[in-house]
Coordinates of C-alpha atoms in Angstrom, one line a residue:
M15 CA 20.1 -0.2 -21.7
D16 CA 19.2 1.4 -25.1
K17 CA 15.7 1.9 -26.4
S18 CA 15.4 -1.2 -28.6
E19 CA 16.8 -3.4 -25.9
V20 CA 14.2 -2.3 -23.3
K21 CA 11.3 -2.6 -25.7
D22 CA 12.5 -6.0 -26.9
K23 CA 12.8 -7.3 -23.4
V24 CA 9.4 -6.1 -22.3
C25 CA 7.8 -7.4 -25.5
N26 CA 9.6 -10.8 -25.4
F27 CA 6.9 -13.5 -25.9
D28 CA 8.1 -15.5 -22.9
N29 CA 8.1 -12.5 -20.6
L30 CA 4.6 -11.5 -21.7
Y31 CA 3.3 -15.0 -21.3
R32 CA 4.9 -15.3 -17.9
A33 CA 3.2 -12.0 -17.0
M34 CA -0.2 -13.4 -18.2
R35 CA 0.2 -16.4 -15.9
H36 CA 1.0 -14.1 -13.0
C37 CA -2.0 -11.8 -13.7
K38 CA -4.5 -14.7 -13.8
H39 CA -3.8 -15.7 -10.2
N40 CA -7.0 -15.6 -8.1
V41 CA -9.1 -14.0 -10.8
M42 CA -9.8 -16.9 -13.1
W43 CA -13.4 -16.7 -11.9
K44 CA -13.8 -13.7 -14.1
D45 CA -15.2 -14.5 -17.6
S46 CA -12.9 -11.9 -19.2
V47 CA -9.7 -13.4 -17.6
A48 CA -10.8 -17.0 -18.3
G49 CA -11.5 -16.2 -21.9
Y50 CA -8.2 -14.4 -22.4
V51 CA -6.2 -17.2 -20.8
K52 CA -8.0 -19.9 -22.7
N53 CA -6.6 -18.4 -25.9
G54 CA -3.5 -17.2 -24.2
L55 CA -0.9 -18.0 -26.8
M56 CA -2.8 -16.2 -29.5
N57 CA -3.7 -13.2 -27.3
V58 CA -0.2 -12.8 -26.1
H59 CA 1.1 -12.9 -29.7
K60 CA -1.4 -10.2 -30.7
L61 CA -0.4 -8.1 -27.8
K62 CA 3.3 -8.5 -28.7
R63 CA 2.6 -7.5 -32.3
S64 CA 0.5 -4.5 -31.4
V65 CA 3.2 -3.1 -29.1
E66 CA 5.9 -3.7 -31.6
D67 CA 4.1 -2.1 -34.5
G68 CA 2.8 0.9 -32.5
T69 CA -1.0 0.0 -32.7
Y70 CA -1.3 -0.9 -29.0
S71 CA -3.8 1.2 -27.0
I72 CA -5.3 0.9 -23.5
D73 CA -8.8 -0.3 -23.3
K74 CA -11.5 1.5 -21.4
Y75 CA -11.3 1.1 -17.7
T76 CA -14.0 -0.5 -15.4
Q77 CA -14.9 1.7 -12.5
F78 CA -16.4 0.6 -9.2
K79 CA -16.3 1.1 -5.4
V80 CA -14.9 -1.0 -2.6
Y81 CA -15.9 -0.6 1.0
E82 CA -13.1 -2.5 2.8
P83 CA -11.3 -1.2 4.7
K84 CA -13.0 2.0 3.7
E85 CA -14.9 3.4 0.6
R86 CA -12.6 3.9 -2.4
D87 CA -13.1 4.5 -6.1
I88 CA -11.3 1.7 -8.0
V89 CA -10.3 2.0 -11.7
S90 CA -9.8 -1.6 -12.9
T91 CA -7.4 -2.3 -15.7
R92 CA -8.4 -4.9 -18.4
I93 CA -6.5 -8.2 -18.5
K94 CA -4.7 -7.3 -21.8
D95 CA -3.3 -4.1 -20.4
R96 CA -2.5 -5.7 -17.1
V97 CA -0.4 -8.3 -18.9
F98 CA 1.6 -5.6 -20.7
Q99 CA 2.0 -3.5 -17.6
R100 CA 3.1 -6.6 -15.6
S101 CA 5.8 -7.4 -18.1
F102 CA 6.8 -3.7 -18.2
C103 CA 7.2 -3.6 -14.4
D104 CA 8.9 -6.9 -14.1
Q105 CA 11.5 -6.4 -16.8
Y106 CA 12.3 -2.7 -16.3
F107 CA 10.0 -0.2 -14.6
Y108 CA 9.9 -1.6 -11.0
E109 CA 13.7 -1.8 -10.6
K110 CA 14.4 1.6 -12.1
M111 CA 11.7 3.3 -10.1
T112 CA 12.5 1.8 -6.7
N113 CA 16.3 2.0 -6.7
S114 CA 16.3 5.5 -5.2
F115 CA 13.5 4.9 -2.6
I116 CA 14.5 5.1 1.0
H117 CA 14.2 2.0 3.2
D118 CA 11.4 3.5 5.3
N119 CA 9.2 4.0 2.2
V120 CA 7.5 0.6 2.8
A121 CA 4.4 0.4 0.6
C122 CA 3.9 -1.8 -2.5
Q123 CA 7.4 -3.2 -2.8
L124 CA 8.9 -6.7 -2.8
G125 CA 10.0 -7.6 0.7
K126 CA 8.2 -4.7 2.2
G127 CA 4.5 -3.9 3.0
N128 CA 2.3 -3.4 6.1
E129 CA 4.4 -5.6 8.4
L130 CA 7.7 -3.9 7.7
G131 CA 6.0 -0.6 8.2
R132 CA 4.8 -1.7 11.7
K133 CA 8.2 -3.1 12.6
R134 CA 10.0 0.0 11.4
L135 CA 7.7 2.3 13.4
I136 CA 8.4 0.2 16.6
C137 CA 12.2 0.5 15.9
H138 CA 12.0 4.2 15.6
M139 CA 10.0 4.6 18.8
Q140 CA 12.5 2.5 20.7
W141 CA 15.4 4.4 19.2
Q142 CA 13.7 7.7 20.3
Y143 CA 13.3 6.1 23.8
R144 CA 17.0 5.4 24.1
E145 CA 18.1 8.7 22.7
S146 CA 15.9 10.4 25.3
G147 CA 17.8 8.8 28.1
R148 CA 15.5 5.8 28.4
S149 CA 12.4 7.9 29.0
V150 CA 9.1 8.4 27.2
N151 CA 9.9 11.8 25.7
G152 CA 9.4 13.0 22.2
W153 CA 6.8 14.3 19.7
V154 CA 5.1 12.8 16.8
L155 CA 4.0 14.5 13.5
K156 CA 1.5 12.4 11.7
A157 CA 0.5 13.6 8.2
D158 CA -1.8 12.4 5.5
L159 CA -2.6 13.8 2.1
T160 CA -6.2 14.5 1.0
N161 CA -7.3 12.2 -1.8
F162 CA -3.8 11.5 -2.9
F163 CA -4.5 9.3 -5.9
G164 CA -7.4 11.4 -7.1
S165 CA -5.6 14.8 -6.8
T166 CA -2.2 13.9 -8.3
P167 CA -1.6 16.1 -11.4
H168 CA -0.5 14.0 -14.4
E169 CA 2.4 16.4 -15.1
L170 CA 3.7 15.8 -11.5
A171 CA 3.5 12.0 -12.0
L172 CA 5.2 12.2 -15.4
N173 CA 8.1 14.3 -14.0
A174 CA 8.6 11.8 -11.1
V175 CA 8.8 9.0 -13.6
A176 CA 11.0 10.8 -16.2
K177 CA 13.4 11.7 -13.5
L178 CA 14.1 8.0 -12.6
L179 CA 13.8 6.3 -16.1
D180 CA 16.7 6.4 -18.6
D181 CA 14.8 5.1 -21.6
E182 CA 12.7 7.3 -24.0
W183 CA 10.4 4.5 -25.0
A184 CA 9.7 3.5 -21.4
V185 CA 8.9 7.1 -20.5
G186 CA 6.4 7.2 -23.4
E187 CA 4.7 4.0 -22.2
A188 CA 4.5 5.3 -18.6
W189 CA 3.0 8.5 -19.9
R190 CA 0.4 6.5 -21.9
V191 CA -0.7 4.9 -18.6
I192 CA -0.7 8.1 -16.6
D193 CA -2.6 10.0 -19.3
S194 CA -5.2 7.3 -19.6
F195 CA -6.7 8.2 -16.2
N196 CA -8.9 11.0 -17.5
Q197 CA -12.3 9.9 -16.0
G198 CA -12.5 12.7 -13.4
P199 CA -13.8 16.3 -13.6
D200 CA -10.3 17.4 -14.7
P201 CA -8.8 14.9 -17.2
N202 CA -5.3 16.0 -16.3
V203 CA -5.6 15.2 -12.6
G204 CA -6.0 11.9 -10.9
M205 CA -4.5 8.4 -10.9
G206 CA -6.5 5.2 -10.7
L207 CA -6.3 2.7 -7.9
G208 CA -5.9 -0.8 -9.2
S209 CA -2.9 -0.6 -11.5
E210 CA 0.6 -1.8 -10.3
M211 CA 2.2 1.0 -12.3
T212 CA 0.1 3.7 -10.7
Q213 CA 1.1 2.4 -7.2
I214 CA 4.8 2.6 -8.0
T215 CA 4.3 6.0 -9.7
E216 CA 2.6 7.4 -6.7
L217 CA 5.4 6.2 -4.5
A218 CA 7.8 8.0 -6.7
V219 CA 5.7 11.2 -6.6
L220 CA 6.6 11.6 -2.9
N221 CA 10.1 10.2 -3.2
G222 CA 11.4 13.7 -3.3
L223 CA 9.6 14.5 -0.1
D224 CA 11.2 11.5 1.6
H225 CA 14.7 12.7 0.7
Y226 CA 13.8 16.2 1.7
I227 CA 12.6 15.1 5.1
K228 CA 15.6 12.8 5.7
E229 CA 18.4 14.9 4.1
Q230 CA 17.4 18.5 4.5
L231 CA 15.1 18.5 7.5
H232 CA 17.3 15.8 9.1
I233 CA 14.5 13.8 10.6
R234 CA 16.0 10.5 11.5
H235 CA 12.9 8.7 12.7
Y236 CA 10.6 8.7 9.7
V237 CA 8.3 6.1 8.1
R238 CA 6.0 6.4 5.1
Y239 CA 3.3 4.1 3.9
M240 CA 2.0 5.5 0.6
D241 CA 0.6 8.9 1.7
D242 CA 0.7 8.3 5.5
L243 CA 3.8 10.0 7.1
I244 CA 5.1 9.5 10.6
L245 CA 7.9 11.8 11.9
I246 CA 9.3 11.5 15.5
H247 CA 11.6 14.1 17.0
P248 CA 12.3 15.3 20.6
D249 CA 11.5 19.0 19.8
K250 CA 7.9 20.0 19.3
A251 CA 8.7 23.4 17.9
Y252 CA 11.0 21.9 15.2
L253 CA 8.3 19.4 14.2
Q254 CA 5.9 22.3 13.8
E255 CA 8.4 24.0 11.6
C256 CA 8.8 20.8 9.6
L257 CA 5.0 20.6 9.2
E258 CA 4.9 24.0 7.6
K259 CA 7.8 23.1 5.2
I260 CA 6.1 19.8 4.3
R261 CA 2.8 21.6 3.7
A262 CA 4.6 24.1 1.4
W263 CA 6.4 21.3 -0.4
V264 CA 3.2 19.4 -1.3
F265 CA 1.2 22.6 -2.0
A266 CA 3.8 23.6 -4.6
R267 CA 3.1 20.4 -6.4
G268 CA -0.7 20.6 -6.4
L269 CA -1.3 18.4 -3.4
T270 CA -2.7 19.2 0.1
L271 CA -2.4 17.8 3.6
S272 CA -5.5 16.6 5.3
K273 CA -6.5 19.0 8.1
K274 CA -8.3 16.2 9.9
K275 CA -5.6 13.5 9.8
T276 CA -2.5 15.7 10.1
Q277 CA -1.7 15.9 13.8
L278 CA 1.2 16.8 16.2
F279 CA 1.1 15.1 19.6
H280 CA 3.3 13.7 22.4
I281 CA 4.6 10.2 21.9
K282 CA 2.9 9.2 25.2
Q283 CA -0.5 9.3 23.5
G284 CA 0.4 6.4 21.3
I285 CA 0.6 6.3 17.5
R286 CA -2.2 5.0 15.3
F287 CA -0.8 3.4 12.2
L288 CA -1.8 0.6 9.8
G289 CA -4.7 -0.7 11.8
F290 CA -2.9 -0.8 15.2
R291 CA -2.1 1.6 18.1
Y292 CA 1.6 1.7 19.3
R293 CA 2.2 2.8 22.9
L294 CA 5.6 3.3 24.3
T295 CA 6.0 2.1 28.0
D296 CA 8.3 3.3 30.7
T297 CA 10.6 0.3 30.1
G298 CA 10.9 1.0 26.4
K299 CA 8.6 -1.8 25.2
V300 CA 6.2 -0.9 22.5
V301 CA 2.7 -2.3 23.1
M302 CA 0.9 -3.0 19.8
T303 CA -2.9 -3.3 20.1
V304 CA -5.6 -3.4 17.4
L305 CA -7.7 -0.2 17.0
P306 CA -11.1 -0.3 18.7
E307 CA -12.9 0.6 15.5
K308 CA -11.3 -2.5 13.8
V309 CA -12.7 -4.7 16.6
S310 CA -16.2 -3.2 16.2
H311 CA -16.0 -3.7 12.5
E312 CA -15.0 -7.4 12.9
R313 CA -17.9 -8.0 15.4
R314 CA -20.4 -6.6 12.9
K315 CA -18.9 -8.6 10.1
L316 CA -19.0 -11.8 12.1
R317 CA -22.6 -11.2 13.1
K318 CA -23.6 -10.8 9.4
L319 CA -21.6 -13.9 8.3
V320 CA -23.2 -16.1 11.0
E321 CA -26.6 -14.9 10.0
R322 CA -25.8 -15.8 6.4
A323 CA -24.6 -19.2 7.5
K324 CA -27.7 -19.9 9.5
A325 CA -29.8 -18.9 6.5
G326 CA -27.9 -21.5 4.4
L327 CA -26.1 -19.0 2.2
M328 CA -22.7 -20.1 3.3
T329 CA -21.1 -22.8 5.4
R330 CA -19.9 -22.8 9.0
Q331 CA -16.4 -23.7 7.7
D332 CA -16.3 -20.6 5.5
V333 CA -17.2 -18.4 8.5
D334 CA -14.6 -20.2 10.7
S335 CA -12.0 -19.6 8.1
C336 CA -12.8 -15.9 7.9
Y337 CA -12.6 -15.5 11.7
G338 CA -9.4 -17.5 11.8
S339 CA -7.8 -15.2 9.3
W340 CA -8.6 -12.2 11.5
K341 CA -7.2 -13.9 14.6
A342 CA -4.0 -14.7 12.7
H343 CA -3.8 -11.0 11.7
V344 CA -4.2 -9.6 15.2
G345 CA -2.5 -12.4 17.2
N346 CA 0.8 -14.1 17.3
E347 CA -0.2 -17.7 16.6
S348 CA -0.4 -17.6 12.8
K349 CA 1.2 -20.2 10.6
H350 CA 3.4 -17.5 9.1
K351 CA 4.6 -16.5 12.6
R352 CA 5.6 -20.0 13.4
T353 CA 7.4 -20.7 10.1
H354 CA 9.0 -17.2 9.8
P355 CA 9.8 -16.1 13.4
G356 CA 10.8 -12.5 13.7
R357 CA 9.2 -11.3 10.5
R358 CA 6.0 -10.1 12.2
A359 CA 5.8 -7.4 14.8
H360 CA 4.7 -8.8 18.2
R361 CA 1.0 -8.1 18.9
D362 CA -0.4 -7.6 22.4
N363 CA -4.0 -8.8 21.8
H364 CA -4.2 -12.0 23.8
N365 CA -7.1 -10.9 26.1
L366 CA -8.9 -9.4 23.1
I367 CA -8.8 -12.7 21.2
L368 CA -10.2 -14.5 24.3
I369 CA -13.1 -12.1 24.4
M370 CA -13.7 -12.4 20.7
D371 CA -13.7 -16.2 20.9
K372 CA -16.5 -16.0 23.5
Y373 CA -18.4 -13.6 21.3
Y374 CA -18.0 -15.8 18.3
K375 CA -19.2 -18.9 20.1
H376 CA -22.2 -16.9 21.4
L377 CA -23.3 -16.0 17.9
W378 CA -23.8 -19.7 17.0
R379 CA -26.2 -20.4 19.9

């Protein structure tokens, strides 16, 4: 696809308007979004003209913090720029970037996500069980990068993008987005959370590491969710060697492994991943239970919500809905589970849910 064809497809009015309709979902309560959509035809036409004549520029970002599930610095993209980036991703960027991703790179992609990551980890643990002669043997290397988004050099991100894109104009637009994240102490380091393009770009930054682990280190049992890596192998010494090579790989690119979160342990201890603990039993079953700190967090949250409801700041129905969502997440009786059997990993939290039900009823007394 030549340069003009890519640009024309991304800047097509219908594609931009479709992107705007997608971007407004669940955020029409924002004045900026409502105002943009109210005059959507005119605003999309202006956006199309500005990109085509080269006057388009990215507006200043909005920065804020979120505290769920943990404290993070978010860099929010303006609605105008989100519309363009959405069209850019839908029409060209996403497909080109993800074509070379391995199957076990499970974050931020269509048909993938948290649930696939959980299921793939369970599969790898069971495969290790069978390869070990139906015994609970094997070692786990769990690695995590320190401040992955905030410490990614712009040059590293651009190289990852340029390697996968075949269009000069598209590479230039990707660089425009990457270079716009200059709010930190070093303007040439750091990518903002909150942009779809940065999510895909960060996946591509470690794409080379995925292929290095699979093809050169020959680790068969491997899963990655963004910057969380899980490697399973029967030889502890070999995993220790892999750890040193992975540390050298990321260090050469200006990144560092977290000393606190990078661990090497026996598979019997269970693996903590994506909010759950996975324990391999002697029969080969993987028992999946929610992490204790997640339970404590939910108890504190419910207590505060009930207090707000009793004070008249919200309704009992809203609190019930919030608690029901958590139960659907940790249990096996969700509507999604019933309508799409087999797509969710089986949870083993029945007793926990009974205890939480009693606790929830007690809060309303």
